[in-house]
Amino acid sequence: MAQLFTEGLMLMLLGMGIVFTFLAMLVLAMNGMSRLSARLEPLAGAGSPPAVAPGAPAATGPAADEEVLVAVISAAIRRYRDR
């Protein structure tokens, strides 16, 4: 009985160690990709003007931003309900 308990405990510790190692490697990979994308970010947007939809109203301040946001949310709700 004690041997079975010991084997179960060893198997549990081995599994937890494998999961911890995998998660640590995942964190390192995510940090590396974040640094890489931050380094490449200035190259991706160089020389291109900001994208503006044709016929979109020019935003003049926070009030205009709120109006556009309300219009977009209203259109999304209307489209969802029309499905």
JSON list of C-alpha atoms in Angstrom, two decimals:
[
{"chain": "A", "resi": 1, "resn": "MET", "atom": "CA", "xyz": [0.00, 0.00, 0.00]},
{"chain": "A", "resi": 2, "resn": "ALA", "atom": "CA", "xyz": [2.80, 2.42, 0.90]},
{"chain": "A", "resi": 3, "resn": "GLN", "atom": "CA", "xyz": [4.60, 1.63, -2.37]},
{"chain": "A", "resi": 4, "resn": "LEU", "atom": "CA", "xyz": [1.48, 2.47, -4.39]},
{"chain": "A", "resi": 5, "resn": "PHE", "atom": "CA", "xyz": [1.09, 5.76, -2.52]},
{"chain": "A", "resi": 6, "resn": "THR", "atom": "CA", "xyz": [4.77, 6.61, -3.14]},
{"chain": "A", "resi": 7, "resn": "GLU", "atom": "CA", "xyz": [4.46, 5.84, -6.85]},
{"chain": "A", "resi": 8, "resn": "GLY", "atom": "CA", "xyz": [1.35, 8.02, -7.06]},
{"chain": "A", "resi": 9, "resn": "LEU", "atom": "CA", "xyz": [3.14, 10.86, -5.30]},
{"chain": "A", "resi": 10, "resn": "MET", "atom": "CA", "xyz": [6.15, 10.56, -7.63]},
{"chain": "A", "resi": 11, "resn": "LEU", "atom": "CA", "xyz": [3.88, 10.53, -10.68]},
{"chain": "A", "resi": 12, "resn": "MET", "atom": "CA", "xyz": [2.07, 13.62, -9.39]},
{"chain": "A", "resi": 13, "resn": "LEU", "atom": "CA", "xyz": [5.33, 15.49, -8.82]},
{"chain": "A", "resi": 14, "resn": "LEU", "atom": "CA", "xyz": [6.64, 14.48, -12.25]},
{"chain": "A", "resi": 15, "resn": "GLY", "atom": "CA", "xyz": [3.44, 15.73, -13.92]},
{"chain": "A", "resi": 16, "resn": "MET", "atom": "CA", "xyz": [3.50, 19.00, -12.02]},
{"chain": "A", "resi": 17, "resn": "GLY", "atom": "CA", "xyz": [7.14, 19.49, -12.93]},
{"chain": "A", "resi": 18, "resn": "ILE", "atom": "CA", "xyz": [6.44, 18.90, -16.62]},
{"chain": "A", "resi": 19, "resn": "VAL", "atom": "CA", "xyz": [3.52, 21.34, -16.59]},
{"chain": "A", "resi": 20, "resn": "PHE", "atom": "CA", "xyz": [5.56, 23.96, -14.73]},
{"chain": "A", "resi": 21, "resn": "THR", "atom": "CA", "xyz": [8.44, 23.58, -17.21]},
{"chain": "A", "resi": 22, "resn": "PHE", "atom": "CA", "xyz": [6.08, 23.91, -20.18]},
{"chain": "A", "resi": 23, "resn": "LEU", "atom": "CA", "xyz": [4.42, 27.01, -18.73]},
{"chain": "A", "resi": 24, "resn": "ALA", "atom": "CA", "xyz": [7.81, 28.60, -17.99]},
{"chain": "A", "resi": 25, "resn": "MET", "atom": "CA", "xyz": [8.90, 27.97, -21.60]},
{"chain": "A", "resi": 26, "resn": "LEU", "atom": "CA", "xyz": [5.60, 29.44, -22.80]},
{"chain": "A", "resi": 27, "resn": "VAL", "atom": "CA", "xyz": [6.16, 32.62, -20.76]},
{"chain": "A", "resi": 28, "resn": "LEU", "atom": "CA", "xyz": [9.69, 32.95, -22.17]},
{"chain": "A", "resi": 29, "resn": "ALA", "atom": "CA", "xyz": [8.42, 32.46, -25.72]},
{"chain": "A", "resi": 30, "resn": "MET", "atom": "CA", "xyz": [5.69, 35.07, -25.24]},
{"chain": "A", "resi": 31, "resn": "ASN", "atom": "CA", "xyz": [8.17, 37.58, -23.82]},
{"chain": "A", "resi": 32, "resn": "GLY", "atom": "CA", "xyz": [10.51, 36.94, -26.73]},
{"chain": "A", "resi": 33, "resn": "MET", "atom": "CA", "xyz": [7.75, 37.45, -29.29]},
{"chain": "A", "resi": 34, "resn": "SER", "atom": "CA", "xyz": [6.67, 40.63, -27.51]},
{"chain": "A", "resi": 35, "resn": "ARG", "atom": "CA", "xyz": [10.17, 42.03, -27.70]},
{"chain": "A", "resi": 36, "resn": "LEU", "atom": "CA", "xyz": [10.47, 41.01, -31.34]},
{"chain": "A", "resi": 37, "resn": "SER", "atom": "CA", "xyz": [7.18, 42.64, -32.29]},
{"chain": "A", "resi": 38, "resn": "ALA", "atom": "CA", "xyz": [8.14, 45.81, -30.40]},
{"chain": "A", "resi": 39, "resn": "ARG", "atom": "CA", "xyz": [11.39, 45.92, -32.31]},
{"chain": "A", "resi": 40, "resn": "LEU", "atom": "CA", "xyz": [9.65, 45.38, -35.66]},
{"chain": "A", "resi": 41, "resn": "GLU", "atom": "CA", "xyz": [6.71, 47.69, -34.98]},
{"chain": "A", "resi": 42, "resn": "PRO", "atom": "CA", "xyz": [8.33, 50.90, -36.27]},
{"chain": "A", "resi": 43, "resn": "LEU", "atom": "CA", "xyz": [9.18, 49.11, -39.51]},
{"chain": "A", "resi": 44, "resn": "ALA", "atom": "CA", "xyz": [5.60, 47.96, -40.12]},
{"chain": "A", "resi": 45, "resn": "GLY", "atom": "CA", "xyz": [4.01, 51.42, -40.05]},
{"chain": "A", "resi": 46, "resn": "ALA", "atom": "CA", "xyz": [6.79, 53.46, -41.65]},
{"chain": "A", "resi": 47, "resn": "GLY", "atom": "CA", "xyz": [5.61, 55.79, -44.40]},
{"chain": "A", "resi": 48, "resn": "SER", "atom": "CA", "xyz": [1.96, 54.78, -44.42]},
{"chain": "A", "resi": 49, "resn": "PRO", "atom": "CA", "xyz": [-0.69, 57.33, -43.46]},
{"chain": "A", "resi": 50, "resn": "PRO", "atom": "CA", "xyz": [-3.25, 56.39, -40.81]},
{"chain": "A", "resi": 51, "resn": "ALA", "atom": "CA", "xyz": [-6.17, 54.43, -42.21]},
{"chain": "A", "resi": 52, "resn": "VAL", "atom": "CA", "xyz": [-9.41, 56.42, -42.46]},
{"chain": "A", "resi": 53, "resn": "ALA", "atom": "CA", "xyz": [-12.58, 54.95, -43.87]},
{"chain": "A", "resi": 54, "resn": "PRO", "atom": "CA", "xyz": [-13.94, 56.78, -46.92]},
{"chain": "A", "resi": 55, "resn": "GLY", "atom": "CA", "xyz": [-16.80, 59.04, -45.96]},
{"chain": "A", "resi": 56, "resn": "ALA", "atom": "CA", "xyz": [-15.99, 58.81, -42.26]},
{"chain": "A", "resi": 57, "resn": "PRO", "atom": "CA", "xyz": [-16.55, 62.02, -40.35]},
{"chain": "A", "resi": 58, "resn": "ALA", "atom": "CA", "xyz": [-13.44, 63.80, -39.18]},
{"chain": "A", "resi": 59, "resn": "ALA", "atom": "CA", "xyz": [-13.09, 63.56, -35.42]},
{"chain": "A", "resi": 60, "resn": "THR", "atom": "CA", "xyz": [-12.75, 66.97, -33.82]},
{"chain": "A", "resi": 61, "resn": "GLY", "atom": "CA", "xyz": [-12.61, 65.97, -30.18]},
{"chain": "A", "resi": 62, "resn": "PRO", "atom": "CA", "xyz": [-13.95, 63.70, -27.48]},
{"chain": "A", "resi": 63, "resn": "ALA", "atom": "CA", "xyz": [-17.58, 64.52, -28.33]},
{"chain": "A", "resi": 64, "resn": "ALA", "atom": "CA", "xyz": [-17.08, 63.47, -31.96]},
{"chain": "A", "resi": 65, "resn": "ASP", "atom": "CA", "xyz": [-15.35, 60.29, -30.80]},
{"chain": "A", "resi": 66, "resn": "GLU", "atom": "CA", "xyz": [-18.32, 59.46, -28.57]},
{"chain": "A", "resi": 67, "resn": "GLU", "atom": "CA", "xyz": [-20.78, 60.06, -31.42]},
{"chain": "A", "resi": 68, "resn": "VAL", "atom": "CA", "xyz": [-18.83, 57.75, -33.70]},
{"chain": "A", "resi": 69, "resn": "LEU", "atom": "CA", "xyz": [-18.59, 55.13, -30.94]},
{"chain": "A", "resi": 70, "resn": "VAL", "atom": "CA", "xyz": [-22.34, 55.27, -30.30]},
{"chain": "A", "resi": 71, "resn": "ALA", "atom": "CA", "xyz": [-23.02, 54.93, -34.03]},
{"chain": "A", "resi": 72, "resn": "VAL", "atom": "CA", "xyz": [-20.72, 51.92, -34.35]},
{"chain": "A", "resi": 73, "resn": "ILE", "atom": "CA", "xyz": [-22.19, 50.18, -31.30]},
{"chain": "A", "resi": 74, "resn": "SER", "atom": "CA", "xyz": [-25.74, 50.86, -32.51]},
{"chain": "A", "resi": 75, "resn": "ALA", "atom": "CA", "xyz": [-24.94, 49.43, -35.95]},
{"chain": "A", "resi": 76, "resn": "ALA", "atom": "CA", "xyz": [-23.38, 46.33, -34.37]},
{"chain": "A", "resi": 77, "resn": "ILE", "atom": "CA", "xyz": [-26.42, 45.74, -32.15]},
{"chain": "A", "resi": 78, "resn": "ARG", "atom": "CA", "xyz": [-28.78, 46.24, -35.09]},
{"chain": "A", "resi": 79, "resn": "ARG", "atom": "CA", "xyz": [-26.80, 43.79, -37.23]},
{"chain": "A", "resi": 80, "resn": "TYR", "atom": "CA", "xyz": [-26.73, 41.22, -34.39]},
{"chain": "A", "resi": 81, "resn": "ARG", "atom": "CA", "xyz": [-30.47, 41.44, -33.88]},
{"chain": "A", "resi": 82, "resn": "ASP", "atom": "CA", "xyz": [-31.17, 41.15, -37.64]},
{"chain": "A", "resi": 83, "resn": "ARG", "atom": "CA", "xyz": [-29.40, 37.79, -37.88]}
]
